[in-house]
Coordinates of C-alpha atoms and ligand atoms in Angstrom, one line a residue:
R1 CA 20.0 12.6 36.0
L2 CA 16.4 13.1 34.8
L3 CA 15.9 16.1 37.1
S4 CA 18.7 18.0 35.5
C5 CA 17.0 17.7 32.1
P6 CA 14.8 20.3 30.5
G7 CA 11.2 20.6 31.9
T8 CA 9.9 18.8 28.8
V9 CA 11.2 15.5 30.2
A10 CA 9.0 15.5 33.2
A11 CA 6.0 16.3 31.0
A12 CA 7.0 13.5 28.6
L13 CA 7.2 11.0 31.4
G14 CA 3.9 12.2 32.9
T15 CA 0.9 9.9 33.4
E16 CA -0.9 10.9 30.2
E17 CA 1.4 9.1 27.7
Q18 CA 1.8 6.2 30.0
S19 CA -1.9 5.7 30.1
S20 CA -2.0 5.9 26.4
G21 CA 0.3 3.0 26.1
S22 CA -1.9 0.9 28.2
A23 CA -5.0 1.9 26.2
E24 CA -3.7 0.1 23.2
T25 CA -2.7 -3.3 24.5
G26 CA -3.8 -3.3 28.1
S27 CA -1.6 -2.2 30.9
E28 CA 2.1 -2.7 30.7
D29 CA 2.4 -3.5 34.4
G30 CA 1.1 -7.0 34.1
A31 CA -2.7 -6.3 34.0
P32 CA -4.5 -8.5 31.5
K33 CA -4.2 -7.4 27.9
K34 CA -7.2 -6.9 25.8
R35 CA -7.9 -8.9 22.8
F36 CA -7.8 -7.0 19.5
S37 CA -11.4 -7.7 18.7
E38 CA -12.4 -6.4 22.2
V39 CA -10.4 -3.2 21.7
Q40 CA -12.0 -2.7 18.2
K41 CA -15.5 -3.3 19.4
E42 CA -15.2 -1.0 22.5
R43 CA -13.6 1.8 20.6
R44 CA -16.0 1.6 17.7
E45 CA -19.0 1.7 20.0
Q46 CA -17.4 4.7 21.8
A47 CA -16.9 6.5 18.5
Q48 CA -20.5 6.1 17.5
R49 CA -21.5 8.1 20.6
T50 CA -19.0 10.8 19.8
V51 CA -19.2 14.1 17.9
L52 CA -16.6 16.4 16.5
I53 CA -17.1 20.1 16.9
H54 CA -15.2 23.0 15.3
C55 CA -15.2 25.7 18.0
P56 CA -14.6 29.4 18.1
N57 CA -11.1 30.1 19.3
K58 CA -12.2 31.6 22.5
I59 CA -14.9 29.7 24.4
S60 CA -15.6 28.9 28.0
E61 CA -15.1 25.2 28.5
K62 CA -17.5 25.1 31.4
K63 CA -20.4 26.8 29.5
F64 CA -19.6 24.7 26.4
L65 CA -20.0 21.5 28.4
K66 CA -23.1 22.7 30.1
Y67 CA -24.7 23.6 26.8
L68 CA -23.9 20.1 25.4
S69 CA -25.1 18.3 28.6
Q70 CA -28.6 19.4 27.7
H71 CA -28.5 16.4 25.3
G72 CA -27.3 13.9 27.8
S73 CA -24.3 13.2 30.1
I74 CA -20.9 13.5 28.7
N75 CA -18.4 10.6 29.3
N76 CA -15.3 12.2 28.0
H77 CA -14.1 15.2 26.0
F78 CA -10.9 16.8 24.8
F79 CA -9.8 19.7 22.7
Y80 CA -7.1 19.9 20.0
E81 CA -5.8 22.4 17.5
S82 CA -5.6 21.9 13.8
F83 CA -6.2 25.1 11.8
G84 CA -8.7 26.1 14.5
L85 CA -10.0 24.7 17.7
Y86 CA -11.8 21.4 17.8
A87 CA -13.6 19.4 20.5
V88 CA -14.2 15.7 20.6
V89 CA -17.1 15.0 22.8
E90 CA -18.2 11.5 23.8
F91 CA -21.7 11.2 25.2
S92 CA -22.8 8.3 27.4
Q93 CA -25.7 7.5 25.1
K94 CA -26.1 7.4 21.3
E95 CA -29.4 9.1 21.7
S96 CA -27.7 12.3 22.8
V97 CA -26.1 12.6 19.3
A98 CA -29.5 12.5 17.7
S99 CA -30.8 15.0 20.1
L100 CA -28.0 17.4 19.3
Q101 CA -28.5 16.9 15.5
K102 CA -32.2 17.7 16.0
V103 CA -31.4 21.2 17.2
T104 CA -28.7 21.8 14.7
R105 CA -29.4 23.8 11.6
T106 CA -27.9 23.7 8.1
P107 CA -26.1 27.0 7.6
S108 CA -27.4 29.5 5.1
L109 CA -24.5 30.8 3.1
G110 CA -24.5 34.1 1.3
T111 CA -23.7 33.4 -2.4
E112 CA -23.0 29.7 -2.1
A113 CA -25.4 26.8 -1.3
A114 CA -25.0 24.1 1.3
I115 CA -25.4 20.4 0.7
P116 CA -27.6 19.5 3.6
F117 CA -25.8 16.5 4.9
R118 CA -26.5 16.0 8.6
S119 CA -23.3 14.5 10.0
R120 CA -21.8 14.3 13.5
Y121 CA -19.3 17.0 12.6
F122 CA -20.6 20.4 13.7
N123 CA -19.6 24.0 13.7
L124 CA -20.2 25.9 17.0
K125 CA -20.9 29.6 16.7
L126 CA -21.2 32.2 19.4
K127 CA -24.3 34.4 19.2
T128 CA -22.3 37.2 20.8
P129 CA -18.6 37.1 21.1
L130 CA -17.2 36.5 24.6
N131 CA -16.2 39.7 26.3
Q132 CA -12.7 39.9 27.7
T133 CA -13.8 40.0 31.3
S134 CA -16.0 36.9 31.2
E135 CA -14.4 33.6 32.3
Q136 CA -12.2 32.4 29.6
S137 CA -10.4 29.6 31.2
S138 CA -7.6 28.8 28.8
I139 CA -8.5 25.6 27.0
Q140 CA -5.9 22.8 27.3
C141 CA -5.3 21.2 23.9
R142 CA -4.1 17.7 23.4
N143 CA -1.2 17.4 21.2
Q144 CA -1.7 15.3 18.0
S145 CA 1.8 15.5 16.5
S146 CA 5.1 13.9 17.2
P147 CA 7.9 15.8 18.9
S148 CA 10.3 17.9 16.9
S149 CA 13.7 16.4 16.2
K150 CA 15.2 19.0 18.5
K151 CA 13.1 17.9 21.4
L152 CA 13.7 14.2 20.6
F153 CA 17.5 14.8 20.7
E154 CA 17.2 16.6 24.0
L155 CA 15.2 13.7 25.4
L156 CA 17.5 11.0 24.1
C157 CA 20.6 12.7 25.3
C158 CA 19.1 13.0 28.8
A159 CA 18.3 9.3 28.9
E160 CA 20.1 7.1 31.3
S161 CA 20.9 4.2 28.9
V162 CA 20.3 3.1 25.4
D163 CA 17.4 1.0 26.7
D164 CA 16.0 4.1 28.3
Q165 CA 16.4 5.9 25.0
L166 CA 14.4 3.3 23.0
N167 CA 11.6 3.4 25.6
T168 CA 11.6 7.2 25.6
L169 CA 11.3 7.3 21.8
L170 CA 8.4 4.9 22.1
R171 CA 6.6 7.0 24.7
E172 CA 7.1 10.1 22.6
F173 CA 6.0 8.8 19.3
Q174 CA 3.2 6.2 20.1
L175 CA -0.4 7.2 19.4
T176 CA -1.9 8.9 22.4
E177 CA -5.3 7.9 23.8
E178 CA -6.8 11.0 22.3
N179 CA -5.2 10.4 18.9
T180 CA -6.5 6.9 18.8
K181 CA -10.0 8.1 19.7
L182 CA -9.8 10.6 16.9
R183 CA -8.9 7.9 14.5
Y184 CA -11.9 5.7 15.4
L185 CA -14.1 8.8 15.3
T186 CA -12.9 9.6 11.8
C187 CA -13.7 6.1 10.6
S188 CA -17.1 6.3 12.2
L189 CA -17.8 9.7 10.4
I190 CA -16.8 8.1 7.1
E191 CA -19.0 5.2 7.9
D192 CA -22.0 7.5 8.2
V193 CA -21.3 8.7 4.6
A194 CA -20.9 5.2 3.2
A195 CA -24.1 4.2 5.0
A196 CA -26.0 6.4 2.6
Y197 CA -25.4 3.7 0.1
F198 CA -24.9 0.7 2.3
P199 CA -26.8 1.0 5.6
D200 CA -25.2 -1.2 8.2
C201 CA -21.8 -1.2 6.6
T202 CA -18.8 -0.9 8.8
V203 CA -15.7 1.2 8.2
R204 CA -12.8 -0.2 10.2
P205 CA -9.4 1.2 10.9
F206 CA -6.5 -1.2 10.2
G207 CA -2.7 -0.9 9.7
S208 CA -0.6 1.2 12.0
S209 CA -3.6 3.0 13.5
V210 CA -4.6 -0.2 15.3
N211 CA -1.6 -2.6 15.2
S212 CA 0.1 -0.8 18.1
F213 CA 3.0 0.3 15.9
G214 CA 1.5 3.6 14.8
K215 CA 3.4 6.7 15.3
L216 CA 1.8 10.1 15.8
G217 CA 1.1 11.6 12.3
C218 CA 0.8 8.2 10.5
D219 CA -1.8 7.8 7.9
L220 CA -5.3 6.3 8.6
D221 CA -6.0 3.1 6.8
M222 CA -9.6 2.1 6.8
F223 CA -11.7 -0.4 5.0
L224 CA -15.3 -0.6 4.1
D225 CA -16.6 -3.9 5.4
L226 CA -19.8 -5.1 3.7
D227 CA -19.4 -8.7 4.8
E228 CA -20.6 -7.8 8.3
I229 CA -24.1 -7.0 6.7
E230 CA -24.2 -10.5 5.3
K231 CA -23.6 -11.9 8.8
F232 CA -26.7 -10.3 10.2
G233 CA -28.7 -11.9 7.5
T234 CA -27.7 -15.5 8.1
H235 CA -30.9 -16.4 9.8
K236 CA -31.8 -20.0 9.8
A237 CA -33.8 -20.7 6.7
S238 CA -37.3 -21.8 7.6
G239 CA -39.1 -24.4 5.6
N240 CA -38.2 -24.8 2.0
F241 CA -37.7 -21.1 1.2
L242 CA -34.6 -19.1 0.8
M243 CA -34.6 -15.4 0.0
E244 CA -31.9 -13.7 -2.0
F245 CA -31.6 -10.1 -3.1
Q246 CA -31.9 -9.1 -6.7
V247 CA -28.5 -7.7 -7.5
K248 CA -26.4 -6.4 -10.4
N249 CA -23.6 -8.8 -11.4
V250 CA -20.2 -7.7 -12.5
P251 CA -17.4 -10.0 -13.9
S252 CA -15.2 -10.1 -10.8
E253 CA -14.8 -9.3 -7.1
R254 CA -12.2 -6.7 -8.1
I255 CA -14.6 -4.9 -10.4
A256 CA -17.3 -4.9 -7.7
T257 CA -14.8 -3.4 -5.3
Q258 CA -13.8 -0.7 -7.8
K259 CA -17.5 0.2 -8.5
I260 CA -18.3 0.4 -4.8
L261 CA -15.2 2.6 -4.0
S262 CA -15.9 4.7 -7.0
V263 CA -19.3 5.8 -5.7
I264 CA -18.1 6.2 -2.1
G265 CA -15.3 8.4 -3.5
E266 CA -17.9 10.5 -5.3
C267 CA -20.0 10.7 -2.1
L268 CA -17.0 11.7 0.0
E269 CA -16.0 14.4 -2.5
H270 CA -19.5 15.9 -2.8
F271 CA -21.1 15.3 0.6
G272 CA -18.4 14.4 3.0
P273 CA -17.9 17.3 5.5
G274 CA -14.2 18.0 5.9
C275 CA -13.1 15.4 3.2
V276 CA -10.8 17.1 0.7
G277 CA -8.5 16.1 -2.1
V278 CA -10.4 13.0 -2.8
Q279 CA -8.4 10.8 -5.3
K280 CA -9.7 7.5 -6.6
I281 CA -6.8 5.1 -7.1
L282 CA -8.9 2.2 -8.5
N283 CA -6.3 0.5 -10.6
A284 CA -3.9 -0.3 -7.8
R285 CA -3.5 -4.0 -6.7
C286 CA -5.6 -3.0 -3.8
P287 CA -8.0 -0.3 -5.1
L288 CA -8.4 2.6 -2.8
V289 CA -9.8 6.1 -2.3
R290 CA -7.3 8.6 -0.8
F291 CA -8.4 11.8 0.8
S292 CA -7.5 14.2 3.6
H293 CA -9.9 14.5 6.6
Q294 CA -9.2 18.2 7.2
A295 CA -10.7 18.4 10.7
S296 CA -8.6 15.6 12.1
G297 CA -5.6 16.2 9.9
F298 CA -5.5 12.5 8.9
Q299 CA -4.4 11.4 5.4
C300 CA -6.9 8.6 4.8
D301 CA -6.7 5.5 2.6
L302 CA -10.1 3.8 2.2
T303 CA -10.2 0.3 0.8
A304 CA -12.9 -2.3 0.5
N305 CA -12.8 -6.0 0.8
N306 CA -9.6 -6.0 2.7
R307 CA -10.2 -8.4 5.6
I308 CA -6.8 -10.0 5.3
A309 CA -5.1 -6.7 6.0
L310 CA -7.2 -6.4 9.2
K311 CA -6.0 -9.9 10.1
S312 CA -2.4 -8.9 9.6
S313 CA -3.0 -5.9 11.8
E314 CA -4.3 -8.2 14.5
L315 CA -1.2 -10.4 14.1
L316 CA 1.1 -7.4 14.5
Y317 CA -0.9 -6.3 17.5
I318 CA -0.4 -9.7 19.2
Y319 CA 3.4 -9.6 18.4
G320 CA 3.5 -6.0 19.8
A321 CA 1.8 -7.1 23.0
L322 CA 3.8 -10.3 23.7
D323 CA 7.0 -8.6 24.8
S324 CA 7.6 -5.0 25.8
R325 CA 10.8 -4.9 23.8
V326 CA 9.0 -5.4 20.5
R327 CA 7.3 -2.0 20.1
A328 CA 10.4 -0.2 21.5
L329 CA 12.6 -1.8 18.9
V330 CA 10.2 -1.3 16.0
F331 CA 9.6 2.4 16.8
S332 CA 13.3 3.0 16.9
I333 CA 14.0 1.2 13.7
R334 CA 11.2 3.1 12.0
C335 CA 12.5 6.4 13.2
W336 CA 16.0 5.5 12.2
A337 CA 14.8 4.6 8.7
R338 CA 12.8 7.8 8.4
A339 CA 15.8 9.9 9.6
H340 CA 17.9 8.5 6.9
S341 CA 15.2 8.7 4.2
L342 CA 15.0 5.0 3.8
T343 CA 11.2 5.4 4.2
S344 CA 9.1 8.1 2.6
S345 CA 5.5 9.3 2.7
I346 CA 5.6 9.2 -1.1
P347 CA 5.0 5.7 -2.6
G348 CA 8.0 4.4 -4.5
A349 CA 10.9 2.0 -4.4
W350 CA 11.4 2.7 -0.7
I351 CA 11.2 0.1 2.0
T352 CA 7.9 0.6 4.0
N353 CA 7.2 0.7 7.7
F354 CA 5.2 -2.5 7.4
S355 CA 8.2 -4.3 5.9
L356 CA 10.5 -3.0 8.6
T357 CA 8.1 -4.2 11.3
V358 CA 8.0 -7.7 9.8
M359 CA 11.8 -7.6 9.6
V360 CA 12.1 -6.8 13.3
I361 CA 9.6 -9.6 14.1
F362 CA 11.7 -12.0 12.1
F363 CA 14.9 -10.9 13.8
L364 CA 13.2 -11.4 17.2
Q365 CA 12.1 -14.9 16.1
R366 CA 15.8 -15.7 15.3
R367 CA 17.2 -14.8 18.7
S368 CA 18.3 -17.6 20.9
P369 CA 16.1 -18.3 22.8
P370 CA 13.5 -16.7 20.5
I371 CA 11.8 -13.5 21.8
L372 CA 8.8 -14.0 19.5
P373 CA 7.1 -17.2 18.4
T374 CA 6.6 -18.1 14.7
L375 CA 3.2 -17.7 13.1
D376 CA 3.1 -21.4 12.5
Y377 CA 3.5 -21.9 16.3
L378 CA 0.7 -19.4 17.0
K379 CA -1.4 -21.4 14.6
T380 CA -0.9 -24.6 16.6
L381 CA -2.1 -22.9 19.7
A382 CA -5.4 -21.8 18.1
D383 CA -8.7 -23.3 19.1
A384 CA -11.9 -23.8 17.1
E385 CA -13.0 -20.2 17.6
D386 CA -9.7 -18.8 16.3
K387 CA -10.2 -20.6 12.9
C388 CA -10.2 -18.1 10.1
L389 CA -10.2 -18.6 6.4
I390 CA -10.3 -15.6 4.2
E391 CA -10.5 -15.9 0.4
G392 CA -9.0 -19.3 0.6
H393 CA -6.1 -18.2 2.8
N394 CA -5.6 -19.8 6.2
C395 CA -5.4 -16.8 8.7
T396 CA -5.7 -18.9 11.8
F397 CA -3.7 -18.0 14.9
V398 CA -4.3 -17.9 18.6
R399 CA -5.9 -14.6 19.8
D400 CA -5.7 -15.1 23.5
F401 CA -2.5 -13.8 24.9
N402 CA -2.7 -16.0 28.0
R403 CA -2.1 -19.1 25.9
I404 CA 1.3 -17.9 24.7
K405 CA 4.2 -18.5 27.0
P406 CA 6.5 -15.4 27.6
S407 CA 10.0 -15.6 26.2
G408 CA 12.8 -16.7 28.5
N409 CA 15.2 -14.4 26.6
A410 CA 16.4 -11.4 28.7
E411 CA 18.6 -9.6 26.2
T412 CA 18.6 -5.8 26.5
L413 CA 17.2 -3.4 24.0
E414 CA 20.7 -2.0 23.5
L415 CA 22.0 -5.4 22.5
L416 CA 19.0 -6.1 20.3
L417 CA 19.4 -2.8 18.4
K418 CA 23.1 -3.5 17.7
E419 CA 22.4 -7.1 16.7
F420 CA 19.5 -6.1 14.5
F421 CA 21.8 -3.9 12.4
E422 CA 24.5 -6.5 12.3
Y423 CA 22.0 -9.2 11.4
F424 CA 20.6 -7.3 8.5
G425 CA 23.9 -5.7 7.6
N426 CA 25.0 -9.3 6.7
F427 CA 21.8 -10.9 5.6
A428 CA 22.0 -12.9 2.3
F429 CA 19.2 -10.8 0.7
N430 CA 20.3 -12.1 -2.7
K431 CA 19.4 -15.7 -1.8
N432 CA 17.0 -15.6 1.0
S433 CA 13.5 -14.6 1.8
I434 CA 12.2 -13.4 5.2
N435 CA 9.4 -15.5 6.5
I436 CA 7.8 -15.0 9.8
R437 CA 5.4 -17.9 9.3
Q438 CA 8.3 -20.3 9.8
G439 CA 10.7 -18.0 11.5
R440 CA 13.6 -18.9 9.3
E441 CA 15.0 -17.9 6.0
Q442 CA 13.7 -19.5 2.9
N443 CA 15.0 -19.6 -0.6
K444 CA 13.8 -16.6 -2.6
P445 CA 11.0 -17.8 -4.9
E446 CA 11.6 -14.8 -7.3
S447 CA 14.3 -12.3 -8.0
S448 CA 13.0 -9.1 -6.2
P449 CA 16.0 -7.5 -4.4
L450 CA 14.1 -7.8 -1.0
H451 CA 11.7 -10.7 -0.5
I452 CA 9.5 -10.7 2.6
Q453 CA 6.7 -13.2 2.4
N454 CA 3.2 -11.9 3.2
P455 CA 2.2 -13.9 6.3
F456 CA -1.2 -14.8 5.0
E457 CA -1.1 -14.5 1.2
T458 CA 2.1 -16.5 1.1
S459 CA 2.6 -16.1 -2.7
L460 CA 3.0 -12.4 -2.2
N461 CA 6.1 -10.4 -1.4
I462 CA 5.3 -7.4 0.8
S463 CA 8.4 -5.6 -0.3
K464 CA 8.2 -6.2 -4.1
N465 CA 8.5 -2.4 -4.6
V466 CA 12.0 -2.1 -3.1
S467 CA 14.8 -1.5 -5.6
Q468 CA 18.3 -2.9 -5.4
S469 CA 19.7 0.6 -4.7
Q470 CA 17.3 1.2 -1.8
L471 CA 18.1 -2.2 -0.3
Q472 CA 21.8 -1.4 -0.6
K473 CA 21.3 1.9 1.1
F474 CA 19.5 0.0 4.0
I475 CA 22.4 -2.5 4.2
D476 CA 25.1 0.3 4.2
L477 CA 23.3 2.3 6.9
A478 CA 22.7 -0.9 9.0
R479 CA 26.4 -1.7 8.9
E480 CA 27.4 1.9 9.8
S481 CA 24.9 1.9 12.7
A482 CA 26.3 -1.4 14.0
W483 CA 29.8 0.1 13.7
I484 CA 28.8 3.3 15.6
L485 CA 27.3 1.2 18.5
H486 CA 30.4 -1.1 18.6
Q487 CA 32.7 1.9 18.7
E488 CA 30.6 3.4 21.6
D489 CA 31.0 0.1 23.5
K490 CA 34.7 0.4 23.1
D491 CA 34.8 4.0 24.2
R492 CA 32.4 3.5 27.1
L493 CA 34.9 4.4 29.7
S494 CA 36.1 7.5 28.1
P495 CA 34.7 10.8 29.5
S496 CA 31.5 11.9 27.8
N497 CA 31.9 15.1 25.8
N498 CA 28.2 16.1 25.4
Q499 CA 28.1 14.4 22.0
P500 CA 24.9 12.7 20.9
W501 CA 25.3 9.0 21.9
G502 CA 23.5 5.7 21.5
L503 CA 20.3 6.0 19.6
A504 CA 20.7 9.8 19.2
A505 CA 24.0 9.2 17.3
L506 CA 22.2 6.8 15.0
L507 CA 19.5 9.3 14.1
L508 CA 22.0 12.0 13.1
P509 CA 21.8 12.7 9.4
S510 CA 25.5 13.1 9.2
V511 CA 26.0 9.4 8.9
A512 CA 24.0 9.4 5.7
N513 CA 25.6 12.5 4.4
S514 CA 29.1 11.3 4.9
M515 CA 28.1 8.3 2.9
S516 CA 26.6 10.2 0.0
L517 CA 29.7 12.3 -0.1
A518 CA 31.8 9.2 -0.4
K519 CA 29.4 7.9 -3.0
K520 CA 32.1 6.6 -5.3
K521 CA 33.7 4.6 -2.5
K522 CA 30.4 3.5 -1.1
K523 CA 30.7 -0.2 -1.7
T524 CA 34.2 -0.4 -0.5
S525 CA 33.5 1.6 2.6
S526 CA 30.6 -0.5 3.5
E527 CA 32.7 -3.7 3.0
R528 CA 35.4 -2.1 5.1
I529 CA 33.0 -1.4 7.9
K530 CA 31.8 -4.9 7.8
N531 CA 35.3 -6.2 8.1
L532 CA 36.2 -3.8 10.9
L533 CA 33.1 -4.9 12.7
E534 CA 34.1 -8.5 12.4
S535 CA 37.6 -7.7 13.7
I536 CA 36.2 -5.8 16.7
K537 CA 33.8 -8.6 17.5
S538 CA 36.4 -11.4 17.3
S539 CA 38.9 -9.4 19.5
S540 CA 36.2 -8.7 22.0
T541 CA 35.2 -12.4 22.1
E542 CA 38.9 -13.3 22.6
N543 CA 39.1 -10.8 25.4
S544 CA 36.0 -12.0 27.1
T545 CA 37.2 -15.6 26.7
A546 CA 40.5 -14.6 28.2
T547 CA 38.8 -12.8 31.1
N548 CA 36.4 -15.7 31.7
G549 CA 39.3 -18.1 31.5
Ligands
CTP2 N1 -0.3 -4.3 3.8 C1 -0.1 -5.5 3.3 N2 0.8 -5.7 2.3 C2 1.5 -4.6 1.8 C3 1.3 -3.3 2.3 C4 0.4 -3.2 3.3 O1 -0.7 -6.5 3.7 N3 2.4 -4.8 0.8 C5 -1.3 -4.1 4.9 C6 -0.6 -4.3 6.3 O2 -1.6 -4.9 7.1 C7 -0.4 -2.8 6.7 C8 -1.6 -2.1 6.1 O3 -1.8 -2.8 4.9 O4 -0.3 -2.7 8.1 C9 -1.4 -0.7 5.9 O5 -0.4 -0.4 5.0 P1 0.6 0.9 5.2 O6 -0.3 2.1 5.5 O7 1.5 0.9 4.1 O8 1.4 0.4 6.5 P2 1.2 0.7 8.1 O9 1.5 -0.6 8.8 O10 -0.1 1.3 8.3 O11 2.4 1.7 8.4 P3 2.4 3.3 8.2 O12 2.5 3.8 9.6 O13 3.7 3.6 7.5 O14 1.2 3.8 7.5
MG3 MG1 -0.7 3.1 7.3

């Protein structure tokens, strides 16, 4: 069946994307999975030996590599396009970067003046343009964006089963190896700027760039880690002396964070090559500096003092690595939510991808037998080294995958997708809170329409922003999607008529449209679907009981 599909399918199933999946969490074919801290350390170190080069549109790859090799051997390189041609080049040694910087000049601009910041982001110029006859091997660019909806529909309709559809969607949307490298490199370049104020600081990516749930095109969340500097300094005090820095004091941790981010924001705006549209959003609950990194095309959110968020990224990474169904289901739910405008890139009363991910994890903890363990259980498996206390919050959980027993649950993705919609289509959101620490519903401690407990800062609701009407939209769409999948089950034996089916049918905007057309009847139609669903289910249970009997 695959062979009869458009050529894109073969490309999509090629080795490149498959290897990118394994880069995140270790190989999917049973090879050991890497710990989160190992991945972070390895990639960070790689990024520090890497440079970003804006290239002329026509260059000879061979000569380009030969030219750069003068500074040392090159481990790895790739090209990508984003308003011009860019190369990411990873040297084997950090010294090569310094050697390249040494022979690089600051441009002399006609009427304007340059801020002479010597970064690892370069501009390559040709002294004489390449002539047409010289070797101009066409440069292969690595794609950095997600597939168009047309291509996605083609792929989904060609899939063999709903399970295959979910896995295809995951393969198409997950971050590629190159995109992940570019994310770590961007953090590393920002770290160089921040190091002007705080030498030895660390800028770490967190959120979907590293938690294995990131989709091509997602934002780049990073945080400026100054605690790491402190760790270097914890030498054993000798004798009776203890040395402290003379510092300026401010009334609170929050104010300190705001002041630090404020100067880094200024620095990025004035000196940061490729950083544009810098906005300081310092009054938010978690103060941040937002900017675009033009060369990589990433929308960046820089925070400081945000170790708990890094810990929650690690937790999601573990959940994503525990069972191969988790990421497939999360990606499909995220895409479904995006297709129906339940999520948005603009902040507001919408449900967020982070909340959706936690909802999927919770749902998988509720299966029988559970597909994912509770956070409290992961805490019981922790050893002394896993102990982690951040700002008074206990963030301890086991970090070694080998100590977590795989689930005995063998449910298909198709069933899980359907049951997810049914579960949340009928969830008592008015009474209950979603809690992945305990893996069961809790009474809502406050009246927000949607309450999802923050796994570490347990007094916080990660979906406090969600309005009643957005929650209702989610419930209505979940019910309709469950209904569509049930209908398909019933019609399974009828001849296919080239209509989008399975996941593809759920991503069609027409579902949402028909609902907004029937706006006035909305509540009743949603209730009707719920009742219809129940009647289908009870009749199919009766049938199966009858057959079994
Ligand atoms: N976060 C949190 N509480 C929130 C929102 C966010 O703890 N209410 C943390 C989570 O660790 C989250 C990270 O901040 O992963 C980044 O937030 P965000 O960018 O909103 O979510 P992502 O998971 O990165 O998803 P997306 O792909 O939509 O960016
Ligand atoms: Mg994000």
